[in-house]
GROMACS .gro file of C-alpha atoms in nm:
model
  444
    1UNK     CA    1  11.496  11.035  11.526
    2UNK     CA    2  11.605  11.334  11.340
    3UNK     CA    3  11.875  11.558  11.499
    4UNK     CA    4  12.103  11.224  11.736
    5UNK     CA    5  12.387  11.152  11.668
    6UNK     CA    6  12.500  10.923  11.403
    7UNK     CA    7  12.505  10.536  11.485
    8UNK     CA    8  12.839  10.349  11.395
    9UNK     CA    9  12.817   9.978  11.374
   10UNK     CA   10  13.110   9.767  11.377
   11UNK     CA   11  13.092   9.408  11.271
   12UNK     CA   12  13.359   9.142  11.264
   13UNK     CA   13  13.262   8.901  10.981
   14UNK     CA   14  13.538   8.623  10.965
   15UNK     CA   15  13.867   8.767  10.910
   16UNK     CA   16  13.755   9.135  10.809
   17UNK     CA   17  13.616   9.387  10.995
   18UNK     CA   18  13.364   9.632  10.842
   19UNK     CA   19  13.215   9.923  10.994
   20UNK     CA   20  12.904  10.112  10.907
   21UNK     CA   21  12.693  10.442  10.944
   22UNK     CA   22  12.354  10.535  11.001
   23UNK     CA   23  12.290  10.867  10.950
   24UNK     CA   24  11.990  11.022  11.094
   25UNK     CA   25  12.114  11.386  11.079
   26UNK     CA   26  12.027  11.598  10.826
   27UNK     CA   27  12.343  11.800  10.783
   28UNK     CA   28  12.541  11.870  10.520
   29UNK     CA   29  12.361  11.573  10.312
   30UNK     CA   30  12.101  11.809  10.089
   31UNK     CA   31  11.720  11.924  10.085
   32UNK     CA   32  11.582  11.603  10.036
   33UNK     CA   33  11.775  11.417  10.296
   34UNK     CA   34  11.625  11.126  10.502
   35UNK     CA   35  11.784  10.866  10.748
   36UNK     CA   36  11.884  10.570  10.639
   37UNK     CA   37  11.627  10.229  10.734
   38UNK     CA   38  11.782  10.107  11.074
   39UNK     CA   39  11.730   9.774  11.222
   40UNK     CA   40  11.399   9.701  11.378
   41UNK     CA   41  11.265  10.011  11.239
   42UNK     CA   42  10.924   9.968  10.994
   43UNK     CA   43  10.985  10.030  10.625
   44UNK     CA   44  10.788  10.360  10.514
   45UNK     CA   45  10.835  10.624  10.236
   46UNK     CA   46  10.976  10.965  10.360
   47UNK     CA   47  10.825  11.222  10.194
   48UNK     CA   48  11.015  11.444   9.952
   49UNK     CA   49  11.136  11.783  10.041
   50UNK     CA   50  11.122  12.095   9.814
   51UNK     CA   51  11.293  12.167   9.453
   52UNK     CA   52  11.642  12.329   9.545
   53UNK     CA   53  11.841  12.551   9.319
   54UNK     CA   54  12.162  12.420   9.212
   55UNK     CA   55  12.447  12.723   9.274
   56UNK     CA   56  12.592  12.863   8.957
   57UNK     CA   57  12.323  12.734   8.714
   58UNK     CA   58  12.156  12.960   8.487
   59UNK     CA   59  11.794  13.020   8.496
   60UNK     CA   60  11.521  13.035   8.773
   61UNK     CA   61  11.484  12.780   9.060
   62UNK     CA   62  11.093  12.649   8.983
   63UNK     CA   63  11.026  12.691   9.348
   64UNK     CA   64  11.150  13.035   9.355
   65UNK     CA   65  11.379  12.954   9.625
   66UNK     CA   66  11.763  13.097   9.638
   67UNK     CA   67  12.098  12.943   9.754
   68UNK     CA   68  12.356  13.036   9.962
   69UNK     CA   69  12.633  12.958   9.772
   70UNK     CA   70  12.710  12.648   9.919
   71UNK     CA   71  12.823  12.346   9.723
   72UNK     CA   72  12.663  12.060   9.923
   73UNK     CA   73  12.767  11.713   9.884
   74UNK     CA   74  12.660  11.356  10.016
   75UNK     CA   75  12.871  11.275  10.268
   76UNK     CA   76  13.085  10.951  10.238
   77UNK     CA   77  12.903  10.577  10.278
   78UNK     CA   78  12.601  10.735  10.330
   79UNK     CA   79  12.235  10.711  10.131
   80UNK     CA   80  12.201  11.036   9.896
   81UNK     CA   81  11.796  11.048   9.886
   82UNK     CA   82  11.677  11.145   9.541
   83UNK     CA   83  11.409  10.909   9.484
   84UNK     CA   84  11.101  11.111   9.372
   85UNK     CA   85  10.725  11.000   9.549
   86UNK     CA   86  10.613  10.705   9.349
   87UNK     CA   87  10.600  10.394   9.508
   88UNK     CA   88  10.694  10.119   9.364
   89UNK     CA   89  10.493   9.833   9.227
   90UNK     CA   90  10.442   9.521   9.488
   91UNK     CA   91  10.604   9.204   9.296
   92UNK     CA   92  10.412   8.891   9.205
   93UNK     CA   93  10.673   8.658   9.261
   94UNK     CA   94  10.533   8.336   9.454
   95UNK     CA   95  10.761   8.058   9.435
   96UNK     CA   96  10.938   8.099   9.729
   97UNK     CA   97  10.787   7.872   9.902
   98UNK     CA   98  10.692   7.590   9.619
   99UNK     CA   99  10.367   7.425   9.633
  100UNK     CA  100  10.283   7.703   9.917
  101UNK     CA  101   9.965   7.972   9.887
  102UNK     CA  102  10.084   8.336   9.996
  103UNK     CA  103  10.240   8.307  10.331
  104UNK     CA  104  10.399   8.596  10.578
  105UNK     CA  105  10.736   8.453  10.474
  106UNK     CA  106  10.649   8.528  10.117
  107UNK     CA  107  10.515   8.882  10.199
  108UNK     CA  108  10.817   8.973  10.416
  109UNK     CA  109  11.060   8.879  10.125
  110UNK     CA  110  10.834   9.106   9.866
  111UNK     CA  111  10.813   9.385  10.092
  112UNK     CA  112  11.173   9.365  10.143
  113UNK     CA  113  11.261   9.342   9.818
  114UNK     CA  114  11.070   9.677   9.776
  115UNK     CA  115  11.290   9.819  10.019
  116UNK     CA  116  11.584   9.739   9.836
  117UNK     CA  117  11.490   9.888   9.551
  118UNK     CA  118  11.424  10.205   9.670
  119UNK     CA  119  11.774  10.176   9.912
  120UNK     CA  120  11.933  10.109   9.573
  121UNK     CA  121  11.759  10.343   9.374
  122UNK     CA  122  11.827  10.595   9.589
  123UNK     CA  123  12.196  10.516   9.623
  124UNK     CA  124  12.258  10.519   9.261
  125UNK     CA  125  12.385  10.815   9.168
  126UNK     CA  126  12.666  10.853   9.521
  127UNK     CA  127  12.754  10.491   9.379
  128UNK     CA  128  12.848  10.524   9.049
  129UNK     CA  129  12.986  10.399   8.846
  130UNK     CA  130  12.914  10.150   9.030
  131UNK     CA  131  12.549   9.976   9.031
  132UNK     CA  132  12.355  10.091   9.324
  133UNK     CA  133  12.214   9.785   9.499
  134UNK     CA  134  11.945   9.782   9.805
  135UNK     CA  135  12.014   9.492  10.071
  136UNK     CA  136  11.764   9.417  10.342
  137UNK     CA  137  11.808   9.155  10.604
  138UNK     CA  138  11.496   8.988  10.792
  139UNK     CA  139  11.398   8.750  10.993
  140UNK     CA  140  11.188   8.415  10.964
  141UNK     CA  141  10.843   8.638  10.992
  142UNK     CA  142  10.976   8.921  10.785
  143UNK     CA  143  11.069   9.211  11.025
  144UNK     CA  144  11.375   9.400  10.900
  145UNK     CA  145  11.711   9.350  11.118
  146UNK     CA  146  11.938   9.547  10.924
  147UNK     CA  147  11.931   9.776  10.575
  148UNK     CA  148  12.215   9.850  10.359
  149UNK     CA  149  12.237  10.040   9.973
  150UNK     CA  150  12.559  10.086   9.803
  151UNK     CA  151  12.837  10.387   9.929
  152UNK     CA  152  13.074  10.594   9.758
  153UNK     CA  153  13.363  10.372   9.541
  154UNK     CA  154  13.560  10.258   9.761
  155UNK     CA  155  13.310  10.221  10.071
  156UNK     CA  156  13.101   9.910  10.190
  157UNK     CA  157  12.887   9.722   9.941
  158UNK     CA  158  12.472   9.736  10.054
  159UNK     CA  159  12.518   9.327  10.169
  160UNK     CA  160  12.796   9.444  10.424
  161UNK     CA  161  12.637   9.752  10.564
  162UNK     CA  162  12.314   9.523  10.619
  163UNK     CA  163  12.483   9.282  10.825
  164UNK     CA  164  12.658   9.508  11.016
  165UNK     CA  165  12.344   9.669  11.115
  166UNK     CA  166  12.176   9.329  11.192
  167UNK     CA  167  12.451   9.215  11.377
  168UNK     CA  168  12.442   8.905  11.522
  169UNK     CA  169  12.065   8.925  11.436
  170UNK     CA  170  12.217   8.797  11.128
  171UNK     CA  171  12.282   8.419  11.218
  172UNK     CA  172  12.002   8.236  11.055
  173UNK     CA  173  11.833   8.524  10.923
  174UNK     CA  174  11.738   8.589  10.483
  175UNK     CA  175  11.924   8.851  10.330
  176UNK     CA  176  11.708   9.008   9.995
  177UNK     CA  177  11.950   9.212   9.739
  178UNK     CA  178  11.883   9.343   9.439
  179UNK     CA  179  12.183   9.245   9.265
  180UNK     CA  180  12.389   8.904   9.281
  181UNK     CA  181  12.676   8.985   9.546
  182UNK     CA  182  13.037   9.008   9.412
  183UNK     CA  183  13.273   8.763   9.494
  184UNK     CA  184  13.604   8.889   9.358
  185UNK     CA  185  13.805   9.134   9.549
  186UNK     CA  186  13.833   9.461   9.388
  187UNK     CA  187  13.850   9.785   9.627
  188UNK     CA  188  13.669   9.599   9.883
  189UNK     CA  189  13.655   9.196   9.980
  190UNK     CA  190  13.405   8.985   9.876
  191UNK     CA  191  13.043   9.014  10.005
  192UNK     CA  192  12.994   8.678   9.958
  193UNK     CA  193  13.229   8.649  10.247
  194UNK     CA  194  13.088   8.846  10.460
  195UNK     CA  195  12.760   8.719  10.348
  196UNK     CA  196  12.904   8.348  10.462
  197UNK     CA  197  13.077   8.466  10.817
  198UNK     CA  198  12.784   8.643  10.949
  199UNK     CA  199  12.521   8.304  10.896
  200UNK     CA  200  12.289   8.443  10.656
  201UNK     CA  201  12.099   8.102  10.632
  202UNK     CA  202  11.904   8.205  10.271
  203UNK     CA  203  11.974   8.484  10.000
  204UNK     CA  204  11.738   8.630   9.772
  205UNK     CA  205  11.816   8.780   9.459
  206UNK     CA  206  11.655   9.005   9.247
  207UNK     CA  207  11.905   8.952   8.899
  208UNK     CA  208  12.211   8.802   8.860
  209UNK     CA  209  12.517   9.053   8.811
  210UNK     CA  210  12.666   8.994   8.424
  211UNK     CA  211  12.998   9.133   8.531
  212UNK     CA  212  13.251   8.843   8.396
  213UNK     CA  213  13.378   8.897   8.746
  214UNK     CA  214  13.077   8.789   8.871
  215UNK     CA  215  12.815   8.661   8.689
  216UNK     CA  216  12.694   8.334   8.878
  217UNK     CA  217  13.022   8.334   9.052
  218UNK     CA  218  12.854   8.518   9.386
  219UNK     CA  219  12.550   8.223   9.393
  220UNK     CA  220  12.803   7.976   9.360
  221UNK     CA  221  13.036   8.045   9.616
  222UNK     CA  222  12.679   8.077   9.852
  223UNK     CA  223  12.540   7.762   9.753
  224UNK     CA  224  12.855   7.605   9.808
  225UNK     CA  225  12.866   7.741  10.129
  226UNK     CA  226  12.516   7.545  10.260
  227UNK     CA  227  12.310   7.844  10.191
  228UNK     CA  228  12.022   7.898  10.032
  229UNK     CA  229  11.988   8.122   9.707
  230UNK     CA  230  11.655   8.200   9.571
  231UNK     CA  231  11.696   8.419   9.248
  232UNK     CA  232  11.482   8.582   9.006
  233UNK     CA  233  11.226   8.771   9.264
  234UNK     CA  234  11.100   9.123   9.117
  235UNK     CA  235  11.390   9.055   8.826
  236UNK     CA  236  11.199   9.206   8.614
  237UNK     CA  237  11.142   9.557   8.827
  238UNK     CA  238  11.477   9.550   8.925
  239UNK     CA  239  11.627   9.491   8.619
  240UNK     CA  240  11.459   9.841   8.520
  241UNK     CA  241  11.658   9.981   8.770
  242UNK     CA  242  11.997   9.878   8.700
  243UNK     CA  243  11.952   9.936   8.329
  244UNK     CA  244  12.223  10.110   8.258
  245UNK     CA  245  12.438   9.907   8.495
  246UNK     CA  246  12.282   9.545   8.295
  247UNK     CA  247  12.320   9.719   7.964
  248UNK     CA  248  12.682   9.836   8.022
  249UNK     CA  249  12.842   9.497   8.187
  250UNK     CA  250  12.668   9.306   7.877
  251UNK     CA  251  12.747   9.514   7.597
  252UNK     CA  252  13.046   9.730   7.673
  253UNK     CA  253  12.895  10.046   7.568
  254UNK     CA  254  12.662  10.294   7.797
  255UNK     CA  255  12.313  10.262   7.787
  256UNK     CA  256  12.158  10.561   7.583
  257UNK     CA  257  11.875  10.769   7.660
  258UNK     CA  258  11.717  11.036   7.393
  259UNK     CA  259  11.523  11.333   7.516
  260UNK     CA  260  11.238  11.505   7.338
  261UNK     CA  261  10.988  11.812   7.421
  262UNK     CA  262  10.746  11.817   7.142
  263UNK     CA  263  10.392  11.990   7.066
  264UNK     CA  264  10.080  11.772   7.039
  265UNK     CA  265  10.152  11.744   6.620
  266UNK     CA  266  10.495  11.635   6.663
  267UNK     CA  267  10.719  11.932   6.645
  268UNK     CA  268  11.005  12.081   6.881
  269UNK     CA  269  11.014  12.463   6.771
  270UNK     CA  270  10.797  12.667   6.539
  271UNK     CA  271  10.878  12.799   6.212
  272UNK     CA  272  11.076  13.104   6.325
  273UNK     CA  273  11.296  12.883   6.565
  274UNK     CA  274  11.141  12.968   6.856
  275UNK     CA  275  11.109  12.648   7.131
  276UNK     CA  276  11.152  12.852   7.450
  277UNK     CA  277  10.915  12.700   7.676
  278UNK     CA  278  10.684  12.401   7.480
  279UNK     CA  279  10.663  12.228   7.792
  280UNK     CA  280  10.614  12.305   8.165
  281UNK     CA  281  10.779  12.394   8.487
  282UNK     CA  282  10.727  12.021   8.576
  283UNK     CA  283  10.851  11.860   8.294
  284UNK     CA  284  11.182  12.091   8.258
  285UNK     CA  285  11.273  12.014   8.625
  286UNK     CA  286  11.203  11.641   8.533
  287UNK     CA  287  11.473  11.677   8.236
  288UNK     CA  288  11.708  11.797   8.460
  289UNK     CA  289  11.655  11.491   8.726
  290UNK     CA  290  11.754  11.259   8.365
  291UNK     CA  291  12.062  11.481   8.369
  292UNK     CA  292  12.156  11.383   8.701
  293UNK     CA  293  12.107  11.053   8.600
  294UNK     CA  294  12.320  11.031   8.375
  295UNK     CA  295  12.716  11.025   8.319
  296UNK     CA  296  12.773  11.152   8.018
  297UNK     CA  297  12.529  11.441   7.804
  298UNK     CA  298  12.584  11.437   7.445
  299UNK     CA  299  12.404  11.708   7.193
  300UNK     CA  300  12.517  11.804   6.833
  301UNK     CA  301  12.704  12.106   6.738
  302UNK     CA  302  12.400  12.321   6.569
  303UNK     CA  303  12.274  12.284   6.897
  304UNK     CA  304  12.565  12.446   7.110
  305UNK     CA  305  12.562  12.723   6.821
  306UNK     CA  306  12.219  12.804   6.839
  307UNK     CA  307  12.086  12.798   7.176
  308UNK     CA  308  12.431  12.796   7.386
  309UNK     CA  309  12.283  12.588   7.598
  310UNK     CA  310  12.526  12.504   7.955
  311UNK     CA  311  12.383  12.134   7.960
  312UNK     CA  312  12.411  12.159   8.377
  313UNK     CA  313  12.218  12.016   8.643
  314UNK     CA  314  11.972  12.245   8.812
  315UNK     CA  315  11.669  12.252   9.028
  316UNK     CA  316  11.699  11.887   9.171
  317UNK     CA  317  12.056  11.819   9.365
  318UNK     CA  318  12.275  11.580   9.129
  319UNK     CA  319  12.640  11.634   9.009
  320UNK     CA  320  12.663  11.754   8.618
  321UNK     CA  321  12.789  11.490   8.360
  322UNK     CA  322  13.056  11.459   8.135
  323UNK     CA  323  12.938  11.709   7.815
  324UNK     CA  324  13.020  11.557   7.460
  325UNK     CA  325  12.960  11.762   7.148
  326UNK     CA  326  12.934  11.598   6.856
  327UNK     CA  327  13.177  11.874   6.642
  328UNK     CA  328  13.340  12.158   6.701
  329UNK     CA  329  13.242  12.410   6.988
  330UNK     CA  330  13.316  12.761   6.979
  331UNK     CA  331  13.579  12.904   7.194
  332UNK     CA  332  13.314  13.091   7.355
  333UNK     CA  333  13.048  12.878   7.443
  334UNK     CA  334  12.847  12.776   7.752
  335UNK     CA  335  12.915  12.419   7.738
  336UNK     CA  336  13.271  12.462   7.812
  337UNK     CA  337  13.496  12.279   7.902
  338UNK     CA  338  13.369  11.951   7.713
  339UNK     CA  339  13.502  11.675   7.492
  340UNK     CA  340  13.449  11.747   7.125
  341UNK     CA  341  13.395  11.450   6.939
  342UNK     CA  342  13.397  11.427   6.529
  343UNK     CA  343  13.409  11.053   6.433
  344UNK     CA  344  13.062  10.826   6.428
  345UNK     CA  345  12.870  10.806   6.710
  346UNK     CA  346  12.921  10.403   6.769
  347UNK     CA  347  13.337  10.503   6.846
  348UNK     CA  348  13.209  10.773   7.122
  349UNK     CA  349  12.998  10.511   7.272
  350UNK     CA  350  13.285  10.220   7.253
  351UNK     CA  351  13.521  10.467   7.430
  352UNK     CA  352  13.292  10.596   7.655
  353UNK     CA  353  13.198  10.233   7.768
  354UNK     CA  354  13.575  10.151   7.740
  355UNK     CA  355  13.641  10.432   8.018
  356UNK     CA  356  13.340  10.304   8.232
  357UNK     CA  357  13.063  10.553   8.181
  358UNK     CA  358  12.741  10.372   8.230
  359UNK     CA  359  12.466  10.612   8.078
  360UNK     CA  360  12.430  10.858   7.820
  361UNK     CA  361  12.163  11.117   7.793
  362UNK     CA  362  12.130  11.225   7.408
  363UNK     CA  363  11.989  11.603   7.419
  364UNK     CA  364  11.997  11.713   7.034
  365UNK     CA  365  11.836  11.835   6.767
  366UNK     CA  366  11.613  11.719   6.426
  367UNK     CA  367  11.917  11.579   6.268
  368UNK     CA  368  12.139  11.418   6.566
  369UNK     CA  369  11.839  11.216   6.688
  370UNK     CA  370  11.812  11.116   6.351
  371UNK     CA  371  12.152  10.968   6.326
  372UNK     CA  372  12.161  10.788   6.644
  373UNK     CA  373  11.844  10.635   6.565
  374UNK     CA  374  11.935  10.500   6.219
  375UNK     CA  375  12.231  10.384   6.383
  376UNK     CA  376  12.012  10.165   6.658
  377UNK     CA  377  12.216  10.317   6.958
  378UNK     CA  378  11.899  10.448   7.151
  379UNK     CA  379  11.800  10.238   7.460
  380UNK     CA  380  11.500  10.440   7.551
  381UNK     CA  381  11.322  10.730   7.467
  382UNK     CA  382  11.188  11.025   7.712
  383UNK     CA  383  10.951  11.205   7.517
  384UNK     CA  384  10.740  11.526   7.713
  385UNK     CA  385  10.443  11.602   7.533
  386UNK     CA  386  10.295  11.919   7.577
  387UNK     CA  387   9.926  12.029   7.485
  388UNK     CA  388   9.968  12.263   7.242
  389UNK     CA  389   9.995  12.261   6.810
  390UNK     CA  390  10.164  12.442   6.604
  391UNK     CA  391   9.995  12.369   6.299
  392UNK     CA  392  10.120  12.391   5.937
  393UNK     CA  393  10.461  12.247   5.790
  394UNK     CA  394  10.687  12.474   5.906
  395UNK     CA  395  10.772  12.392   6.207
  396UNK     CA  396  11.114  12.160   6.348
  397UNK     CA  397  10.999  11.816   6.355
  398UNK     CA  398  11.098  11.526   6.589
  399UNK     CA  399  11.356  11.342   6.415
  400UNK     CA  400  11.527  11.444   6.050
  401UNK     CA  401  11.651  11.259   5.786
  402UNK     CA  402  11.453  11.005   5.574
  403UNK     CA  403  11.115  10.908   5.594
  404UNK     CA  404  10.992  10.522   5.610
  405UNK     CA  405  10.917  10.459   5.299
  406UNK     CA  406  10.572  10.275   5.379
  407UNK     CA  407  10.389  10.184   5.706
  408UNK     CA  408  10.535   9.838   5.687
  409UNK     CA  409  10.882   9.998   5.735
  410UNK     CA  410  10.782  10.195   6.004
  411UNK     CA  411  10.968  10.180   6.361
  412UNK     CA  412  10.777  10.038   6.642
  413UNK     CA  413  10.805  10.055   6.997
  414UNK     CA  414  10.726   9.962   7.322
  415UNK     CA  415  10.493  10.285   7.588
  416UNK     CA  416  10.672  10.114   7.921
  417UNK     CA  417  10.586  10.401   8.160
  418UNK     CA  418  10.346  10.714   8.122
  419UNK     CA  419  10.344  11.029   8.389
  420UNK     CA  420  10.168  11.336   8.399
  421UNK     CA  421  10.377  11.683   8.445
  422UNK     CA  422  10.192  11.981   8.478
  423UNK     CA  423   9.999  11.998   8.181
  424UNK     CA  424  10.258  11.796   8.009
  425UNK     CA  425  10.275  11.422   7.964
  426UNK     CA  426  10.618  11.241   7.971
  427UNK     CA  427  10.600  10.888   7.765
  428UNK     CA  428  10.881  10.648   7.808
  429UNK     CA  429  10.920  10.421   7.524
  430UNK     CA  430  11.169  10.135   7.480
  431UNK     CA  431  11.235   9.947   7.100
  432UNK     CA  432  11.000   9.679   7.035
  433UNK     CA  433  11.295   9.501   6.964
  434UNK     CA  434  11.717   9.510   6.970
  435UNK     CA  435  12.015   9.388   6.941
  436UNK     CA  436  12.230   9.427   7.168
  437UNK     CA  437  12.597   9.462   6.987
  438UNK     CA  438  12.915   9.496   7.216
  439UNK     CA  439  13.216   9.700   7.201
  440UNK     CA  440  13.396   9.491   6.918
  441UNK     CA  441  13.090   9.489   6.692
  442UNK     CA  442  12.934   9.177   6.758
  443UNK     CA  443  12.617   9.091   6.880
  444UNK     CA  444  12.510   8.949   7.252
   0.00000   0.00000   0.00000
């Protein structure tokens, strides 16, 4: 219950020991805190607190709460809640049980592959740059023995912090993970290890992890082992949610995500320059939740000159990425200190990737859009539509540059998500097709 004590767990799994917390205190971890799934205790969705106002950021707090001043930060190897209220969608996976109709073996592996996404989703941004990953053990008729999501670099993997809170629960039990566990030791051993001393009898995987460190490695060294390795269950959902984790391991460059606010007829300020506020309360807070998101923000220099923008994170908790400007920055401006950048976009992404920044959010103008896009660097598109027109010709369109030059040259996409925002509508569109080109300039 809220307010006892923290719970350590210490497990002894072969020749390593690993120790993990439970927190079910809410200080010092945030507004939207919750405590982390323990064993035995039913999966549900805690409900989200209220918008907080990030200390030092310009502008008003939506809520029209304060702060105090305080700088709070998650505290170490434990779950950083910023998952906003949507629940996810149930998979349709039924092969786990081949030749079987739906069975309560079946539904305990889907609902606790649910659960892992949301531990990993919710993990992801204490984790990085490293993927955050859900793990959820349970038993032969599905009830959860022991939760785990990703810590801080450095701290347990989500496989090891669900054993240790299974325990010996563990022996004989399934253990569902989002993402393929490591076997290579980097800052910690290898979960597969861990995975093998404490009994697990079956492991189900959501995706395989493409790191050349892993990649098949992990369901090798389990299968060799005697257990069990079902893979492939929710991929698809899952793979969503490590995007910018799959993207990065298989192309060496971050995985880049363009931001738009636009009127009903397609343009993002009117004719005297004016853009200051097309969309809603709503969808502004939700731009700053992609900022938190993401690693690194990038916008063009006519940007930083005309609206001196800060390019923080405010009104949702989140740490404020690495800003880029693509040319030079006055000695003046808001965005200080950033990293200027004046070669082609494709170099800032091959460094960026090459100094392991996973995601990009690309916050310009008319004409930077424009380049990025004719050079096929954007992963996915965030585009708030707001219900208003402009009218006319005058005002700032969407994207610059060149026009196609006849429907059949037109660029298509894929609508992969829709939400409504206020009044505003925030459309999520991926290309219809790509290919994916690593950091040398080939193609995967």
């Amino acid at each position: 219950m809220l307010g006892a004590p923290d719970m350590q767990v210490t497990a002894t799994l072969g020749s390593a020991t690993y120790v993990a917390t439970t927190d079910n205190t809410t200080a010092g971890l945030g507004w939207n805190s919750r405590p982390v799934v323990t064993a035995h205790e039913p999966l549900r969705r805690q409900p989200q607190g209220p918008i907080r106002w990030n200390s030092g950021a310009d502008g008003h707090s939506p809520d029209g709460s304060s702060h105090d001043g305080a700088i709070r930060r998650p505290a170490p190897w434990r779950v950083h809640t910023t998952m906003p209220p949507t629940d996810l969608p149930r998979s349709t996976f039924t092969g786990l049980q081949p030749d079987a109709g739906p069975t309560d073996a079946n539904s305990g592996v889907l609902d606790a592959m649910g659960a892992a996404r949301m531990l990993g989703r919710d993990a992801r941004i204490l984790a990085r740059p490293n993927p955050g990953v859900g793990a959820v053990v349970i038993d032969e008729h599905g009830n959860v023995l022991g939760t785990g999501a990703t810590a801080q670099p450095g701290g347990p993997h989500a496989e090891v912090t669900a054993l240790a809170n299974a325990g010996q629960a563990a022996r004989g039990a399934t253990l569902v993970v989002t993402l393929e566990p490591c076997s290579h030791h980097g800052r910690t051993p290898p979960c597969t290890d861990a995975v093998i001393a404490a009994g697990i009898a079956r492991v189900v995987i959501a995706v395989t992890d493409p790191d050349p460190r892993v990649n098949g490695a992990g369901i090798h060294a389990l299968r060799s082992a005697g257990i069990e390795v079902v893979t492939g269950v929710d991929a698809a959902g899952v793979s969503d949610d490590l995007a910018a984790y799959l993207h990065h391991r298989r192309t060496g460059r971050p995985y880049v995500v363009a931001k738009m606010a636009t009127t009903l007829d397609g343009r993002t300020a009117a004719a005297d320059g004016t853009s200051q506020w097309i969309t809603g309360v709503e969808a502004r807070t939700d731009v700053h939740r992609l900022r938190a998101d993401a690693d690194v923000i990038v916008v063009g220099a006519g940007t930083v000159r005309a609206d001196d923008p800060e390019l923080t994170v405010r009104h949702v908790t989140g740490p404020d990425p690495l800003r880029v400007v693509m040319g030079s920055v006055p000695a003046d401006a808001r965005v200080r200190p950033c990293r200027e950048w004046l070669n082609e976009p494709d170099e800032l992404l091959a460094v960026l990737g090459a100094e392991g920044h996973l995601s990009v959010l690309l916050e310009g103008g008319a004409t930077l859009l424009a380049a990025w896009h004719a050079a096929d660097l954007i992963d996915r598109w965030e585009i708030y539509i707001a219900p208003a027109l402009v009218g006319g010709d005058a005002g700032r369109p969407l994207l610059g540059g060149s026009s196609a030059a006849s429907i059949d040259d037109v660029w298509r996409g894929r609508i992969v998500h829709t939400e409504h925002l206020g009044d505003d509508v925030r459309l999520t569109v991926v290309p219809a097709t790509r290919i994916h080109r690593n950091s040398h300039g080939g193609q995967t």
